[in-house]
């Protein structure tokens, strides 16, 4: 467990973010490996089917992920305040909630998948494969929730390395099983889905064994689990806006996919492959933001607002640096990255065009995410929800339809709507940080008070 309330802010945030960064790269490899093997060996239709499934998967788990994030913030604030009894009670509450939520979401996903695909106007030639992949993925949802809950709790107390080790092992297992099931057993798209489910189950099992043997304060003791309603509602207060925000993002992804689906299988396949590359590209930014949330939670709990502001500035500088490097990599090698997924020149061109458009605006994405990470850590999670509503539903989705349909830009109109939404979100986030009341949103009473007049501000 790490204490972020003393020492160098940038060093704390970077050292905490680095294991999370590596871990999330490996976690994204679940999806990337599926897409590579499916695209190269099962064809563009199968690649499009896998890509079409991800917005639905994200939608059915988005709200629950938000509550989990809220729990992590609450745990980090109690840990910063040295209230270890409540840290344990918050962990227990998270385990219980996510278990039952996972069961409910699994049932909902299984019952509604085909209807949602049709609502998204997925071509009939792709729908059966997409439904097969989605159904199998849903079977492993409870175990995936279990692993994510353990990871979030460990990060809330400053341990980002341990979840990384579990994830690396399970990712290599997923790669092995993907190869075995798809290429060896010839199970098709179902093999890719089962490989992911089994690997996620394995990561959860070894996480539980670890907690039982070594992490006595956080271990899952079934006979002594305590559901604390007060802590749960604190988590909901912080996590529900984030969950709603994630749901809005997921629904936005589905709406965007619905527009993309009207352009045919090759465009769907190109967008799906490029989205896998895009998801890897923004991981550093998202992990610096998540690391900042834990840093802010502990320092808000300890009453050290000046460190929070310096931490934000340090995080923005690191995120912008990574954004520039990643943009350069995509500009030079983006087309070669696309060839990993497919040999169809048309699909490669579509995906590369998408990457060329969005990669120039990763800096705006970085600013927006860093400030939103601070706001979540401080307990002002409702603000990022409103910012998401603005950038996604008021800007991106209407603009995607207008540019692609009304102004005849076809799929390129969808690509341009994405960075324009990021720019609007970055502006809105910066304005609230400068003039909002985020410093007064903590769920715990600070244990100390510092004058924040020496803060290094955003601008």
PDB file of C-alpha atoms in Angstrom, residues 226-419:
ATOM      1  CA  UNK A 226     -20.087  -6.893   5.522  1.00  0.00           C
ATOM      2  CA  UNK A 227     -22.297  -4.792   3.287  1.00  0.00           C
ATOM      3  CA  UNK A 228     -22.123  -1.211   4.574  1.00  0.00           C
ATOM      4  CA  UNK A 229     -24.992   0.851   3.213  1.00  0.00           C
ATOM      5  CA  UNK A 230     -23.413   4.173   4.164  1.00  0.00           C
ATOM      6  CA  UNK A 231     -20.221   3.364   2.277  1.00  0.00           C
ATOM      7  CA  UNK A 232     -22.236   1.925  -0.616  1.00  0.00           C
ATOM      8  CA  UNK A 233     -24.170   5.157  -1.044  1.00  0.00           C
ATOM      9  CA  UNK A 234     -20.941   7.142  -0.835  1.00  0.00           C
ATOM     10  CA  UNK A 235     -19.617   4.967  -3.648  1.00  0.00           C
ATOM     11  CA  UNK A 236     -22.850   5.434  -5.590  1.00  0.00           C
ATOM     12  CA  UNK A 237     -22.719   9.212  -5.126  1.00  0.00           C
ATOM     13  CA  UNK A 238     -19.256   9.289  -6.670  1.00  0.00           C
ATOM     14  CA  UNK A 239     -19.558   6.283  -8.973  1.00  0.00           C
ATOM     15  CA  UNK A 240     -23.084   6.699 -10.349  1.00  0.00           C
ATOM     16  CA  UNK A 241     -22.267   9.871 -12.309  1.00  0.00           C
ATOM     17  CA  UNK A 242     -19.182   8.097 -13.661  1.00  0.00           C
ATOM     18  CA  UNK A 243     -21.314   5.036 -14.432  1.00  0.00           C
ATOM     19  CA  UNK A 244     -23.888   7.171 -16.198  1.00  0.00           C
ATOM     20  CA  UNK A 245     -21.042   8.866 -18.031  1.00  0.00           C
ATOM     21  CA  UNK A 246     -19.661   5.490 -19.121  1.00  0.00           C
ATOM     22  CA  UNK A 247     -23.166   4.410 -20.157  1.00  0.00           C
ATOM     23  CA  UNK A 248     -23.530   7.574 -22.226  1.00  0.00           C
ATOM     24  CA  UNK A 249     -20.177   6.795 -23.834  1.00  0.00           C
ATOM     25  CA  UNK A 250     -21.299   3.215 -24.522  1.00  0.00           C
ATOM     26  CA  UNK A 251     -24.622   4.330 -25.976  1.00  0.00           C
ATOM     27  CA  UNK A 252     -22.736   6.917 -28.002  1.00  0.00           C
ATOM     28  CA  UNK A 253     -20.469   4.171 -29.276  1.00  0.00           C
ATOM     29  CA  UNK A 254     -23.511   2.166 -30.290  1.00  0.00           C
ATOM     30  CA  UNK A 255     -25.052   5.180 -32.028  1.00  0.00           C
ATOM     31  CA  UNK A 256     -21.771   5.825 -33.825  1.00  0.00           C
ATOM     32  CA  UNK A 257     -21.545   2.148 -34.775  1.00  0.00           C
ATOM     33  CA  UNK A 258     -25.107   2.350 -36.064  1.00  0.00           C
ATOM     34  CA  UNK A 259     -24.012   5.084 -38.481  1.00  0.00           C
ATOM     35  CA  UNK A 260     -20.850   3.166 -39.461  1.00  0.00           C
ATOM     36  CA  UNK A 261     -22.897   0.000 -40.072  1.00  0.00           C
ATOM     37  CA  UNK A 262     -24.795   1.718 -42.892  1.00  0.00           C
ATOM     38  CA  UNK A 263     -21.594   1.851 -44.981  1.00  0.00           C
ATOM     39  CA  UNK A 264     -21.138  -1.921 -45.255  1.00  0.00           C
ATOM     40  CA  UNK A 265     -18.909  -4.744 -44.066  1.00  0.00           C
ATOM     41  CA  UNK A 266     -15.549  -3.295 -45.219  1.00  0.00           C
ATOM     42  CA  UNK A 267     -16.096  -0.005 -43.400  1.00  0.00           C
ATOM     43  CA  UNK A 268     -17.222  -1.863 -40.276  1.00  0.00           C
ATOM     44  CA  UNK A 269     -14.114  -4.073 -40.440  1.00  0.00           C
ATOM     45  CA  UNK A 270     -11.797  -1.091 -41.001  1.00  0.00           C
ATOM     46  CA  UNK A 271     -13.346   0.863 -38.159  1.00  0.00           C
ATOM     47  CA  UNK A 272     -13.189  -2.186 -35.870  1.00  0.00           C
ATOM     48  CA  UNK A 273      -9.496  -2.800 -36.515  1.00  0.00           C
ATOM     49  CA  UNK A 274      -8.559   0.887 -36.248  1.00  0.00           C
ATOM     50  CA  UNK A 275     -10.526   1.148 -32.995  1.00  0.00           C
ATOM     51  CA  UNK A 276      -8.342  -1.598 -31.495  1.00  0.00           C
ATOM     52  CA  UNK A 277      -5.244   0.455 -32.381  1.00  0.00           C
ATOM     53  CA  UNK A 278      -6.927   3.617 -31.101  1.00  0.00           C
ATOM     54  CA  UNK A 279      -7.799   1.933 -27.796  1.00  0.00           C
ATOM     55  CA  UNK A 280      -4.136   1.029 -27.297  1.00  0.00           C
ATOM     56  CA  UNK A 281      -3.024   4.553 -28.218  1.00  0.00           C
ATOM     57  CA  UNK A 282      -5.110   6.308 -25.549  1.00  0.00           C
ATOM     58  CA  UNK A 283      -4.233   3.876 -22.742  1.00  0.00           C
ATOM     59  CA  UNK A 284      -1.371   6.039 -21.391  1.00  0.00           C
ATOM     60  CA  UNK A 285      -3.688   9.039 -21.121  1.00  0.00           C
ATOM     61  CA  UNK A 286      -6.459   7.059 -19.416  1.00  0.00           C
ATOM     62  CA  UNK A 287      -4.031   5.500 -16.950  1.00  0.00           C
ATOM     63  CA  UNK A 288      -2.442   8.797 -15.991  1.00  0.00           C
ATOM     64  CA  UNK A 289      -5.986  10.040 -15.374  1.00  0.00           C
ATOM     65  CA  UNK A 290      -6.841   6.998 -13.209  1.00  0.00           C
ATOM     66  CA  UNK A 291      -3.567   7.356 -11.305  1.00  0.00           C
ATOM     67  CA  UNK A 292      -4.337  11.012 -10.689  1.00  0.00           C
ATOM     68  CA  UNK A 293      -7.759  10.066  -9.253  1.00  0.00           C
ATOM     69  CA  UNK A 294      -6.126   7.868  -6.601  1.00  0.00           C
ATOM     70  CA  UNK A 295      -3.533  10.565  -5.888  1.00  0.00           C
ATOM     71  CA  UNK A 296      -6.254  13.219  -5.555  1.00  0.00           C
ATOM     72  CA  UNK A 297      -8.428  10.982  -3.369  1.00  0.00           C
ATOM     73  CA  UNK A 298      -5.665  10.451  -0.811  1.00  0.00           C
ATOM     74  CA  UNK A 299      -4.564  14.093  -0.766  1.00  0.00           C
ATOM     75  CA  UNK A 300      -8.117  15.428  -0.558  1.00  0.00           C
ATOM     76  CA  UNK A 301      -8.654  13.029   2.386  1.00  0.00           C
ATOM     77  CA  UNK A 302      -5.489  14.420   3.978  1.00  0.00           C
ATOM     78  CA  UNK A 303      -6.512  18.030   3.296  1.00  0.00           C
ATOM     79  CA  UNK A 304      -3.602  18.763   0.911  1.00  0.00           C
ATOM     80  CA  UNK A 305      -5.245  20.647  -1.955  1.00  0.00           C
ATOM     81  CA  UNK A 306      -1.994  22.288  -3.062  1.00  0.00           C
ATOM     82  CA  UNK A 307      -0.546  18.843  -3.891  1.00  0.00           C
ATOM     83  CA  UNK A 308      -3.674  18.033  -5.882  1.00  0.00           C
ATOM     84  CA  UNK A 309      -3.162  21.043  -8.145  1.00  0.00           C
ATOM     85  CA  UNK A 310       0.527  20.345  -8.647  1.00  0.00           C
ATOM     86  CA  UNK A 311      -0.336  16.719  -9.358  1.00  0.00           C
ATOM     87  CA  UNK A 312      -2.756  17.766 -12.099  1.00  0.00           C
ATOM     88  CA  UNK A 313      -0.165  19.921 -13.821  1.00  0.00           C
ATOM     89  CA  UNK A 314       2.427  17.125 -13.679  1.00  0.00           C
ATOM     90  CA  UNK A 315      -0.104  14.623 -15.084  1.00  0.00           C
ATOM     91  CA  UNK A 316      -1.080  16.881 -17.979  1.00  0.00           C
ATOM     92  CA  UNK A 317       2.564  17.363 -18.976  1.00  0.00           C
ATOM     93  CA  UNK A 318       3.216  13.610 -18.960  1.00  0.00           C
ATOM     94  CA  UNK A 319      -0.010  12.855 -20.859  1.00  0.00           C
ATOM     95  CA  UNK A 320       0.669  15.460 -23.545  1.00  0.00           C
ATOM     96  CA  UNK A 321       4.207  14.124 -24.036  1.00  0.00           C
ATOM     97  CA  UNK A 322       2.883  10.579 -24.537  1.00  0.00           C
ATOM     98  CA  UNK A 323       0.169  11.888 -26.876  1.00  0.00           C
ATOM     99  CA  UNK A 324       2.697  13.544 -29.173  1.00  0.00           C
ATOM    100  CA  UNK A 325       4.865  10.405 -29.290  1.00  0.00           C
ATOM    101  CA  UNK A 326       1.887   8.148 -30.040  1.00  0.00           C
ATOM    102  CA  UNK A 327       0.623  10.463 -32.778  1.00  0.00           C
ATOM    103  CA  UNK A 328       4.041  10.345 -34.460  1.00  0.00           C
ATOM    104  CA  UNK A 329       4.085   6.535 -34.292  1.00  0.00           C
ATOM    105  CA  UNK A 330       0.640   6.288 -35.887  1.00  0.00           C
ATOM    106  CA  UNK A 331       1.527   8.729 -38.656  1.00  0.00           C
ATOM    107  CA  UNK A 332       4.631   6.728 -39.564  1.00  0.00           C
ATOM    108  CA  UNK A 333       3.430   3.146 -39.056  1.00  0.00           C
ATOM    109  CA  UNK A 334      -0.382   3.317 -38.906  1.00  0.00           C
ATOM    110  CA  UNK A 335      -0.932   1.609 -42.266  1.00  0.00           C
ATOM    111  CA  UNK A 336       1.434  -1.208 -41.305  1.00  0.00           C
ATOM    112  CA  UNK A 337      -0.476  -1.671 -38.050  1.00  0.00           C
ATOM    113  CA  UNK A 338      -3.687  -2.121 -40.026  1.00  0.00           C
ATOM    114  CA  UNK A 339      -2.124  -4.872 -42.152  1.00  0.00           C
ATOM    115  CA  UNK A 340      -1.722  -6.949 -38.978  1.00  0.00           C
ATOM    116  CA  UNK A 341      -5.528  -7.267 -38.849  1.00  0.00           C
ATOM    117  CA  UNK A 342      -6.409  -7.746 -42.515  1.00  0.00           C
ATOM    118  CA  UNK A 343      -4.926  -8.149 -45.989  1.00  0.00           C
ATOM    119  CA  UNK A 344      -7.852  -6.362 -47.679  1.00  0.00           C
ATOM    120  CA  UNK A 345      -6.420  -3.073 -49.095  1.00  0.00           C
ATOM    121  CA  UNK A 346      -9.788  -1.304 -48.876  1.00  0.00           C
ATOM    122  CA  UNK A 347     -10.175  -2.182 -45.180  1.00  0.00           C
ATOM    123  CA  UNK A 348      -6.577  -1.060 -44.509  1.00  0.00           C
ATOM    124  CA  UNK A 349      -7.184   2.312 -46.193  1.00  0.00           C
ATOM    125  CA  UNK A 350     -10.402   2.929 -44.260  1.00  0.00           C
ATOM    126  CA  UNK A 351      -8.801   2.172 -40.909  1.00  0.00           C
ATOM    127  CA  UNK A 352      -5.663   4.201 -41.634  1.00  0.00           C
ATOM    128  CA  UNK A 353      -7.757   7.239 -42.618  1.00  0.00           C
ATOM    129  CA  UNK A 354      -9.593   7.008 -39.303  1.00  0.00           C
ATOM    130  CA  UNK A 355      -6.298   6.897 -37.389  1.00  0.00           C
ATOM    131  CA  UNK A 356      -4.891   9.862 -39.328  1.00  0.00           C
ATOM    132  CA  UNK A 357      -7.881  11.993 -38.352  1.00  0.00           C
ATOM    133  CA  UNK A 358      -8.164  11.195 -34.645  1.00  0.00           C
ATOM    134  CA  UNK A 359      -4.477  10.890 -33.717  1.00  0.00           C
ATOM    135  CA  UNK A 360      -3.825  14.614 -34.281  1.00  0.00           C
ATOM    136  CA  UNK A 361      -6.224  15.404 -31.431  1.00  0.00           C
ATOM    137  CA  UNK A 362      -4.924  13.091 -28.690  1.00  0.00           C
ATOM    138  CA  UNK A 363      -3.605  16.177 -26.861  1.00  0.00           C
ATOM    139  CA  UNK A 364      -7.165  17.509 -26.446  1.00  0.00           C
ATOM    140  CA  UNK A 365      -8.256  14.073 -25.229  1.00  0.00           C
ATOM    141  CA  UNK A 366      -5.380  14.129 -22.712  1.00  0.00           C
ATOM    142  CA  UNK A 367      -6.356  17.491 -21.203  1.00  0.00           C
ATOM    143  CA  UNK A 368     -10.002  16.463 -20.898  1.00  0.00           C
ATOM    144  CA  UNK A 369      -9.220  13.116 -19.278  1.00  0.00           C
ATOM    145  CA  UNK A 370      -6.652  14.483 -16.820  1.00  0.00           C
ATOM    146  CA  UNK A 371      -8.981  17.156 -15.474  1.00  0.00           C
ATOM    147  CA  UNK A 372     -11.852  14.668 -15.276  1.00  0.00           C
ATOM    148  CA  UNK A 373      -9.563  12.323 -13.320  1.00  0.00           C
ATOM    149  CA  UNK A 374      -8.936  15.076 -10.794  1.00  0.00           C
ATOM    150  CA  UNK A 375     -12.660  15.785 -10.489  1.00  0.00           C
ATOM    151  CA  UNK A 376     -13.480  12.107  -9.847  1.00  0.00           C
ATOM    152  CA  UNK A 377     -10.768  11.784  -7.224  1.00  0.00           C
ATOM    153  CA  UNK A 378     -12.092  14.880  -5.475  1.00  0.00           C
ATOM    154  CA  UNK A 379     -15.632  13.465  -5.441  1.00  0.00           C
ATOM    155  CA  UNK A 380     -17.054  15.852  -8.079  1.00  0.00           C
ATOM    156  CA  UNK A 381     -17.816  13.003 -10.479  1.00  0.00           C
ATOM    157  CA  UNK A 382     -21.101  14.482 -11.731  1.00  0.00           C
ATOM    158  CA  UNK A 383     -19.214  17.160 -13.667  1.00  0.00           C
ATOM    159  CA  UNK A 384     -17.399  14.738 -16.033  1.00  0.00           C
ATOM    160  CA  UNK A 385     -20.811  13.194 -16.683  1.00  0.00           C
ATOM    161  CA  UNK A 386     -22.159  16.535 -17.907  1.00  0.00           C
ATOM    162  CA  UNK A 387     -19.016  17.124 -19.945  1.00  0.00           C
ATOM    163  CA  UNK A 388     -19.466  13.721 -21.591  1.00  0.00           C
ATOM    164  CA  UNK A 389     -23.088  14.574 -22.334  1.00  0.00           C
ATOM    165  CA  UNK A 390     -21.923  17.767 -24.028  1.00  0.00           C
ATOM    166  CA  UNK A 391     -19.011  16.369 -26.037  1.00  0.00           C
ATOM    167  CA  UNK A 392     -20.670  13.108 -27.069  1.00  0.00           C
ATOM    168  CA  UNK A 393     -24.394  13.600 -27.422  1.00  0.00           C
ATOM    169  CA  UNK A 394     -24.623  17.301 -28.193  1.00  0.00           C
ATOM    170  CA  UNK A 395     -21.517  17.477 -30.412  1.00  0.00           C
ATOM    171  CA  UNK A 396     -20.186  14.123 -31.682  1.00  0.00           C
ATOM    172  CA  UNK A 397     -23.274  12.089 -32.570  1.00  0.00           C
ATOM    173  CA  UNK A 398     -25.271  14.861 -34.309  1.00  0.00           C
ATOM    174  CA  UNK A 399     -22.114  15.991 -36.100  1.00  0.00           C
ATOM    175  CA  UNK A 400     -21.308  12.430 -37.219  1.00  0.00           C
ATOM    176  CA  UNK A 401     -24.729  12.129 -38.837  1.00  0.00           C
ATOM    177  CA  UNK A 402     -24.647  15.591 -40.407  1.00  0.00           C
ATOM    178  CA  UNK A 403     -21.133  15.284 -41.842  1.00  0.00           C
ATOM    179  CA  UNK A 404     -21.548  11.719 -43.101  1.00  0.00           C
ATOM    180  CA  UNK A 405     -25.086  11.985 -44.471  1.00  0.00           C
ATOM    181  CA  UNK A 406     -26.165  15.585 -45.004  1.00  0.00           C
ATOM    182  CA  UNK A 407     -22.810  16.912 -46.215  1.00  0.00           C
ATOM    183  CA  UNK A 408     -21.851  13.718 -48.075  1.00  0.00           C
ATOM    184  CA  UNK A 409     -18.519  12.986 -46.357  1.00  0.00           C
ATOM    185  CA  UNK A 410     -19.539   9.318 -45.866  1.00  0.00           C
ATOM    186  CA  UNK A 411     -17.545   7.500 -43.138  1.00  0.00           C
ATOM    187  CA  UNK A 412     -14.982  10.361 -42.972  1.00  0.00           C
ATOM    188  CA  UNK A 413     -17.688  12.523 -41.430  1.00  0.00           C
ATOM    189  CA  UNK A 414     -17.925  10.062 -38.546  1.00  0.00           C
ATOM    190  CA  UNK A 415     -14.155  10.139 -38.067  1.00  0.00           C
ATOM    191  CA  UNK A 416     -14.041  13.971 -37.839  1.00  0.00           C
ATOM    192  CA  UNK A 417     -16.869  14.155 -35.319  1.00  0.00           C
ATOM    193  CA  UNK A 418     -14.774  12.303 -32.720  1.00  0.00           C
ATOM    194  CA  UNK A 419     -11.907  14.821 -32.222  1.00  0.00           C
TER     195      UNK A 419
END
